[in-house]
Short mmCIF file of N, CA and C in Angstrom, two decimals:
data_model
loop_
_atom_site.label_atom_id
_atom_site.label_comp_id
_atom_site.label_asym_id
_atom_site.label_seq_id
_atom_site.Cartn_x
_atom_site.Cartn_y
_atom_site.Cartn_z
N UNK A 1 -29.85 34.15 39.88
CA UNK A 1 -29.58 33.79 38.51
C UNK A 1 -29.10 32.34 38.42
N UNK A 2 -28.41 32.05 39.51
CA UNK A 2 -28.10 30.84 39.29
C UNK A 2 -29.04 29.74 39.51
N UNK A 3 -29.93 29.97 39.95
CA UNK A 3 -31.30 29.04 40.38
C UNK A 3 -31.93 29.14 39.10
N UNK A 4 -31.89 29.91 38.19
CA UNK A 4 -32.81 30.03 36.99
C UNK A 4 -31.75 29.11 36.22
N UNK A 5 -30.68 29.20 36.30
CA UNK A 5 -29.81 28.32 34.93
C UNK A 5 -29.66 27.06 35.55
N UNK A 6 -30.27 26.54 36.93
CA UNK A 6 -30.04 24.91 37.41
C UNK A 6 -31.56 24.62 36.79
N UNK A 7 -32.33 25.48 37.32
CA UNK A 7 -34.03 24.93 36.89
C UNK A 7 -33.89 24.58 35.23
N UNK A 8 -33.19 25.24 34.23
CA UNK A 8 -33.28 24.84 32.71
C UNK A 8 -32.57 24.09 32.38
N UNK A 9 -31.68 23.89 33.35
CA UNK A 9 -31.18 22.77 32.82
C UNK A 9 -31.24 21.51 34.00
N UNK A 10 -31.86 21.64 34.37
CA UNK A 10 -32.40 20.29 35.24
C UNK A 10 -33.87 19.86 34.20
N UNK A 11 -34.40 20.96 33.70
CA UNK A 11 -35.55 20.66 32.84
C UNK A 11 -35.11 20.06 31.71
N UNK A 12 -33.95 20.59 31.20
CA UNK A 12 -33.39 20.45 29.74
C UNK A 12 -33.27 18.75 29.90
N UNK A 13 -32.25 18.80 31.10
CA UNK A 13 -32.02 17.14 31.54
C UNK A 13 -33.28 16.35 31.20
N UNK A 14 -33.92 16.92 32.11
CA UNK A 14 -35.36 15.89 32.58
C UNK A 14 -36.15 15.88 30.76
N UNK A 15 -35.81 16.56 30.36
CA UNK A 15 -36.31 16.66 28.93
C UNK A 15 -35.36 15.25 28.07
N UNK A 16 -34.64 15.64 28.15
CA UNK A 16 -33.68 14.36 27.11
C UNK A 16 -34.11 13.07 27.61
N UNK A 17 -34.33 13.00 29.05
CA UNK A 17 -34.53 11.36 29.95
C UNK A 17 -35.88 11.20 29.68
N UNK A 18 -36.93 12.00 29.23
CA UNK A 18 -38.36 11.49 28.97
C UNK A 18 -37.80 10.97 27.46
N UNK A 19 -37.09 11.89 26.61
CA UNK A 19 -37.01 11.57 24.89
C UNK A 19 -36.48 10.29 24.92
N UNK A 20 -35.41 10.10 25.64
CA UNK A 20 -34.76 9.22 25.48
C UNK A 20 -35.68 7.59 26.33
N UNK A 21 -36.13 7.93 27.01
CA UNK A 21 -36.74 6.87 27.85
C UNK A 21 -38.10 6.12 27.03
N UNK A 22 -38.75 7.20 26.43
CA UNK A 22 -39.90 7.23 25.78
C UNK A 22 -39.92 6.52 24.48
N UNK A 23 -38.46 6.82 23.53
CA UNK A 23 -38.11 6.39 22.38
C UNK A 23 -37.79 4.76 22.72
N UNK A 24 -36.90 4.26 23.81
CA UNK A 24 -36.65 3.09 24.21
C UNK A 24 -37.48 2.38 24.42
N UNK A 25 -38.42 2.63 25.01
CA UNK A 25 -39.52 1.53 25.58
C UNK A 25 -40.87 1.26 24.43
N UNK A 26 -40.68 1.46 23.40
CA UNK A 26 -41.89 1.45 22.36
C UNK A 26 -41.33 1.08 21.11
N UNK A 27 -42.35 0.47 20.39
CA UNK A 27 -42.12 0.36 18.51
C UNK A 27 -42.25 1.74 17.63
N UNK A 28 -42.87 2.52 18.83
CA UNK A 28 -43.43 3.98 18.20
C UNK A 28 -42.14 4.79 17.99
N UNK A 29 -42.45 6.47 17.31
CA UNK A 29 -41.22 6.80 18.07
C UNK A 29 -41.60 7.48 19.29
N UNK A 30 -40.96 8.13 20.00
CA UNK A 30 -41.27 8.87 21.53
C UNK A 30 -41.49 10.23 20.91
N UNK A 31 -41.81 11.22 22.22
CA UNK A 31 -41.36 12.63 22.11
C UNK A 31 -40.69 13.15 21.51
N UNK A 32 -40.88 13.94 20.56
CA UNK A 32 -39.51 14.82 20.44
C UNK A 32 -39.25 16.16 21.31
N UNK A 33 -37.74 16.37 21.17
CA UNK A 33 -36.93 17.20 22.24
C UNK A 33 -38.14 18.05 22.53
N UNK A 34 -38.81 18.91 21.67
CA UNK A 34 -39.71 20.68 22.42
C UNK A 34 -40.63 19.56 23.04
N UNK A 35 -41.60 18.62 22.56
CA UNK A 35 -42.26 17.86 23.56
C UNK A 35 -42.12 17.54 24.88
N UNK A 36 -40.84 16.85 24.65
CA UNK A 36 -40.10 15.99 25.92
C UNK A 36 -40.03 17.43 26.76
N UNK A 37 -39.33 19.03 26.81
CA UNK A 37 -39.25 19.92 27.31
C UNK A 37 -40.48 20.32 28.01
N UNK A 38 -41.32 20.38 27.00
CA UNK A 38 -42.86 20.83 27.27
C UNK A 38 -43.41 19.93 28.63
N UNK A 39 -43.40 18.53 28.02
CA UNK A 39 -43.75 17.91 29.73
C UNK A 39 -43.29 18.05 30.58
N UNK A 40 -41.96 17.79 30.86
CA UNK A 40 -40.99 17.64 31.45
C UNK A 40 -41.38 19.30 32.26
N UNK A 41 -41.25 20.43 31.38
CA UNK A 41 -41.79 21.77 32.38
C UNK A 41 -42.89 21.86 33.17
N UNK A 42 -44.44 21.50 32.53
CA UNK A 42 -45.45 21.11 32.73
C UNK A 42 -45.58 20.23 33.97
N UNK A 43 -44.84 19.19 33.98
CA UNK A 43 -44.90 18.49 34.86
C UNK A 43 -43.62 18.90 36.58
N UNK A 44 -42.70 19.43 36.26
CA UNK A 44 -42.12 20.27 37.05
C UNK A 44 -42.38 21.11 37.71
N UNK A 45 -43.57 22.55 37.17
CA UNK A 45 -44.02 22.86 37.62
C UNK A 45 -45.40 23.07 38.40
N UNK A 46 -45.62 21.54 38.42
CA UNK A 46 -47.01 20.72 39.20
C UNK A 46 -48.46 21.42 38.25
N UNK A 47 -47.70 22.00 37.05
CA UNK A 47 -49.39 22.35 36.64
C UNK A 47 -50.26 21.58 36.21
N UNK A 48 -49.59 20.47 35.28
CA UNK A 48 -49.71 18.95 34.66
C UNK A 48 -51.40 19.24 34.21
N UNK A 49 -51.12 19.35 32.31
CA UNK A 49 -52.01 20.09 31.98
C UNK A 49 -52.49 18.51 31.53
N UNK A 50 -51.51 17.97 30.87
CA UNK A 50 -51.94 16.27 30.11
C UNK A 50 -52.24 16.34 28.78
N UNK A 51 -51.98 17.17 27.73
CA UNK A 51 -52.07 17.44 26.83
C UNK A 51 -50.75 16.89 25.48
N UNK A 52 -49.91 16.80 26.47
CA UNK A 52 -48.47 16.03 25.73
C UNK A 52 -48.13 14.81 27.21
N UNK A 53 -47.81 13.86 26.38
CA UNK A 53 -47.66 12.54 27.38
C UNK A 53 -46.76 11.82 26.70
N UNK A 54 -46.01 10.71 27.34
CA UNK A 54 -45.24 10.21 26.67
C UNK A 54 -45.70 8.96 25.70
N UNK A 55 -45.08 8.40 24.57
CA UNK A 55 -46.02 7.55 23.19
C UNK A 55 -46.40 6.35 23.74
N UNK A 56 -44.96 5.94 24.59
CA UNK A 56 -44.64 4.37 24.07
C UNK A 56 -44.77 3.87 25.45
N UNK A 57 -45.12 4.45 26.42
CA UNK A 57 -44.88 3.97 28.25
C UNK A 57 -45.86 4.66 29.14
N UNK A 58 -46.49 3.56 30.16
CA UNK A 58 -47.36 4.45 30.49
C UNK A 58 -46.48 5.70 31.85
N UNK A 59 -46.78 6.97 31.68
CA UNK A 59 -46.73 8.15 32.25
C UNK A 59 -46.07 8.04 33.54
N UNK A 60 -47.13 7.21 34.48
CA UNK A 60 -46.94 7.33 36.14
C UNK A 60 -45.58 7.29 36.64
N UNK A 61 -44.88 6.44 35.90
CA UNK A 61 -43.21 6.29 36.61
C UNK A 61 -42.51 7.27 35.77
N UNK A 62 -42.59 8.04 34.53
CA UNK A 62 -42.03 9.43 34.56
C UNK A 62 -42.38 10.43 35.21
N UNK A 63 -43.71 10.52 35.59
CA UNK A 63 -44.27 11.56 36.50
C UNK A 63 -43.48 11.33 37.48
N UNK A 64 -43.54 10.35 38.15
CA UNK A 64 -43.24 10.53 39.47
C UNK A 64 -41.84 10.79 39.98
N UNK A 65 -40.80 10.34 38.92
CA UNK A 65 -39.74 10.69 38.92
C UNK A 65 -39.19 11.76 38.82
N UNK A 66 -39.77 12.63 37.68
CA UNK A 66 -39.86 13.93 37.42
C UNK A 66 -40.25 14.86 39.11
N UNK A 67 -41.51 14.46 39.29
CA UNK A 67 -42.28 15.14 40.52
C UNK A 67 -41.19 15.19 41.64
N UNK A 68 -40.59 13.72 41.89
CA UNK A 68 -39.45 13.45 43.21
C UNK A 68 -38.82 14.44 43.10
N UNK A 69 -38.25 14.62 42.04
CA UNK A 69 -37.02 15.61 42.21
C UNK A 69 -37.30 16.83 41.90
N UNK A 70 -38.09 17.24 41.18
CA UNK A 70 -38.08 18.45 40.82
C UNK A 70 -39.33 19.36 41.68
N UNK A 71 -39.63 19.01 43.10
CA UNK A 71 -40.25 19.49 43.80
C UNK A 71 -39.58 20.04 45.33
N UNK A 72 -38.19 19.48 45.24
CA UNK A 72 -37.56 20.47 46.22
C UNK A 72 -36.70 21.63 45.91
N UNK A 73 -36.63 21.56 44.03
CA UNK A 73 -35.83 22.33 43.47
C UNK A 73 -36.79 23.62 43.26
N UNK A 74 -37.84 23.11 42.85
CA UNK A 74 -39.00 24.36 42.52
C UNK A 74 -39.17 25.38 43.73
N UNK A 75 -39.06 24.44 45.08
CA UNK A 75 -39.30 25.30 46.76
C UNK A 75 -38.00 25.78 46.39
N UNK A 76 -36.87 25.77 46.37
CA UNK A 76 -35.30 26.36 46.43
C UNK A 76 -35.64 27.15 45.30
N UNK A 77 -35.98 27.19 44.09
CA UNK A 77 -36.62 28.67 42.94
C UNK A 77 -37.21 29.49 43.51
N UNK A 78 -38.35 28.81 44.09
CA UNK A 78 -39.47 29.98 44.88
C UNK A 78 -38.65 30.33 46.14
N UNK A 79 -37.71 29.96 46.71
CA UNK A 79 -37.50 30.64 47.73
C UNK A 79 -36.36 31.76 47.04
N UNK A 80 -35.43 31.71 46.38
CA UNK A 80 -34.60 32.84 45.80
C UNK A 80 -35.20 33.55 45.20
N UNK A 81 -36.40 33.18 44.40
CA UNK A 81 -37.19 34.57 43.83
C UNK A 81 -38.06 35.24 45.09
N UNK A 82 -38.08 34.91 45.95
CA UNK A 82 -38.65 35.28 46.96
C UNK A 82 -37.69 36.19 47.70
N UNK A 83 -36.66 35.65 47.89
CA UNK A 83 -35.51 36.61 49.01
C UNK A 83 -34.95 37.67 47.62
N UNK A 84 -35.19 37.61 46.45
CA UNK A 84 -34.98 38.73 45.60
C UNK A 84 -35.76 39.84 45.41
N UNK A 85 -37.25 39.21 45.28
CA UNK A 85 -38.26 40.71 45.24
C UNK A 85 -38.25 41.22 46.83
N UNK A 86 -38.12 40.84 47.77
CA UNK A 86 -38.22 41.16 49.11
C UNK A 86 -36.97 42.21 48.89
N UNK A 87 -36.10 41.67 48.60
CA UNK A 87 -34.41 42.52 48.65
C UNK A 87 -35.02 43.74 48.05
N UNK A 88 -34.84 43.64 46.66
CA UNK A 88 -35.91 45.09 46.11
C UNK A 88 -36.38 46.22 46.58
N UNK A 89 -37.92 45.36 47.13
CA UNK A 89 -38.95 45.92 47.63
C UNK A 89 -38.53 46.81 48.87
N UNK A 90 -37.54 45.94 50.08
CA UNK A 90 -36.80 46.40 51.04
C UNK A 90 -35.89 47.89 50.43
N UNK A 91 -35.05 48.01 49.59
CA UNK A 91 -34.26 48.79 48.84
C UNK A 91 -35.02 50.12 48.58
N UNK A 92 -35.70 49.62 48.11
CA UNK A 92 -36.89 50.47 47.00
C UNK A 92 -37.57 51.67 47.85
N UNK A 93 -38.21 51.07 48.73
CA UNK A 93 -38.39 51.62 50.33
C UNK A 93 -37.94 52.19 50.87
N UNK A 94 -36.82 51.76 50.87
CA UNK A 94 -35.67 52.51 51.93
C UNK A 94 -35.26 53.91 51.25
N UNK A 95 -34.93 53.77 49.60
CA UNK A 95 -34.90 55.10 49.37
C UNK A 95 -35.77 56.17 49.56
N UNK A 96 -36.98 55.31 48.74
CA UNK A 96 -37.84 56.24 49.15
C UNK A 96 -38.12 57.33 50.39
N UNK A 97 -38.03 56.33 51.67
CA UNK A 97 -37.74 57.18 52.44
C UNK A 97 -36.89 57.84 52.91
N UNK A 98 -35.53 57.89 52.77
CA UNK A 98 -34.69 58.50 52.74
C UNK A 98 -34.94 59.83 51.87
N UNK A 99 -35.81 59.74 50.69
CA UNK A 99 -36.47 61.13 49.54
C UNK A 99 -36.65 61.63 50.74
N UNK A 100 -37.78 61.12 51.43
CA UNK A 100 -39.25 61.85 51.78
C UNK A 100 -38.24 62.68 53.32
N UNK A 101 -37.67 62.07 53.73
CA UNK A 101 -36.96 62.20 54.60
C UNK A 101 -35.66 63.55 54.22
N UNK A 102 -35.29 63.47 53.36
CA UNK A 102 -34.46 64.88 53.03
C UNK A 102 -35.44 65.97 52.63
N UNK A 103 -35.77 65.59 51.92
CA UNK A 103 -37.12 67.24 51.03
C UNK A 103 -37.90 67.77 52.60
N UNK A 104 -38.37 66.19 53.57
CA UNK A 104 -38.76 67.16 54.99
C UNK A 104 -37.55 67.74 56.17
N UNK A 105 -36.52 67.27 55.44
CA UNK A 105 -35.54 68.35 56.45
C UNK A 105 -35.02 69.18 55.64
N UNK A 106 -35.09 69.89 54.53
CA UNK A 106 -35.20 70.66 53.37
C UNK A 106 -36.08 71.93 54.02
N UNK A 107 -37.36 71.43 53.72
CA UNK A 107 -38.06 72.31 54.37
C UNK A 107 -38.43 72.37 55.42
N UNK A 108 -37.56 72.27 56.53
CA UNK A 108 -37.81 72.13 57.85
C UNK A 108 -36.75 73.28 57.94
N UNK A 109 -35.59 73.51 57.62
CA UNK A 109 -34.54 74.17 57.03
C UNK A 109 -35.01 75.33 56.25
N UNK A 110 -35.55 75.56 55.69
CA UNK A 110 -36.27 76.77 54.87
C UNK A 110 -37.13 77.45 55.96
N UNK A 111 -38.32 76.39 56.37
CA UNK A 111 -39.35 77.52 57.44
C UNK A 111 -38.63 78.00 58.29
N UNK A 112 -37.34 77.26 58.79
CA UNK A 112 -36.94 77.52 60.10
C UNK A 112 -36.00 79.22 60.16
N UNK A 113 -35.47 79.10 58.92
CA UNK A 113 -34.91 79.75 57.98
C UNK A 113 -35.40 81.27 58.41
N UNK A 114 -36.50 81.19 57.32
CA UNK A 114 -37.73 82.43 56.97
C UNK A 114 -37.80 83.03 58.39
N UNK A 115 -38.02 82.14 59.45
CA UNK A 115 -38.80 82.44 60.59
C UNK A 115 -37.49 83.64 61.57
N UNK A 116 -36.60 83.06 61.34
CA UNK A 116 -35.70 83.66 61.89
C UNK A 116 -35.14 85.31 61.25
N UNK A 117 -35.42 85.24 60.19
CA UNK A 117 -35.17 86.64 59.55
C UNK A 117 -36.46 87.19 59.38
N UNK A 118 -37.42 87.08 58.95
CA UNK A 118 -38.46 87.94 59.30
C UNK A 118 -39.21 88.32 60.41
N UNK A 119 -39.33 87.60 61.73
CA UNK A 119 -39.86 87.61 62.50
C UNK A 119 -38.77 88.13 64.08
N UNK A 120 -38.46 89.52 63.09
CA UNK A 120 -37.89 90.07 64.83
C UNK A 120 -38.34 90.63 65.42
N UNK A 121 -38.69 90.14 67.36
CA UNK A 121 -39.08 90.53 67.82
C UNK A 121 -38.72 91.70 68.93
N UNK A 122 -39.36 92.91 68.66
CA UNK A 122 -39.09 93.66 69.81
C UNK A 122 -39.44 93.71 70.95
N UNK A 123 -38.24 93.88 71.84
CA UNK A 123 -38.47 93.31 73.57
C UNK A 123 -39.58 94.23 73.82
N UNK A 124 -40.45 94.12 74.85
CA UNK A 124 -41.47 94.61 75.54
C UNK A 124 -40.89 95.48 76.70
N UNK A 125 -41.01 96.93 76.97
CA UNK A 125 -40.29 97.55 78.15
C UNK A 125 -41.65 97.23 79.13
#
């Protein structure tokens, strides 16, 4: 959880520094904030569609700034969502077998059961 609230707000960040960077360097105005977010995600998460860009500057030195940093943070996301569904999946499993594992000593316990009261045998003279 805490990797999800650094990623939004490292985005949120990286969002204000395109608005703000974008608005500075032009006669135009820049991005606004859901824009600036929109790239700023887009470009974070290496999908970089190019559909929102910044007005007033050309791109390459926000990209790349953006890209620097927010590409060892994305491996540190993917790796905690990674050691989380594994945790799970591991968990999940484990009960399971632990089910499958009582109900067969359940009835391992029952046949063994049955076998012993119905099946008496008389000695052979």
């Amino acid at each position: 959880q805490a990797a999800l609230v650094l990623s939004v707000l490292y985005t949120l960040g990286t969002a204000v520094f395109v608005m703000i960077y974008d608005d500075l360097m032009g006669p135009e105005p820049g991005l606004d904030l859901f824009n600036s977010y929109y790239f700023s995600f887009i470009t974070y998460t290496t999908v970089g569609l190019g559909d929102v860009m910044p007005v007033n500057h050309p791109n390459a030195c926000v990209v790349a700034i953006v890209a620097l940093i927010s590409l060892p943070l994305i491996c540190a996301l993917n790796q905690v969502i990674y050691m989380g569904a594994e945790s799970l999946i591991y968990h999940t499993v484990a009960c399971v077998e632990a089910s499958i594992d009582r109900v067969a000593l359940e009835k391992k316990d029952t046949v063994s059961g049955d076998d012993e009261t119905d099946a008496i045998v008389e000695p052979r003279h």
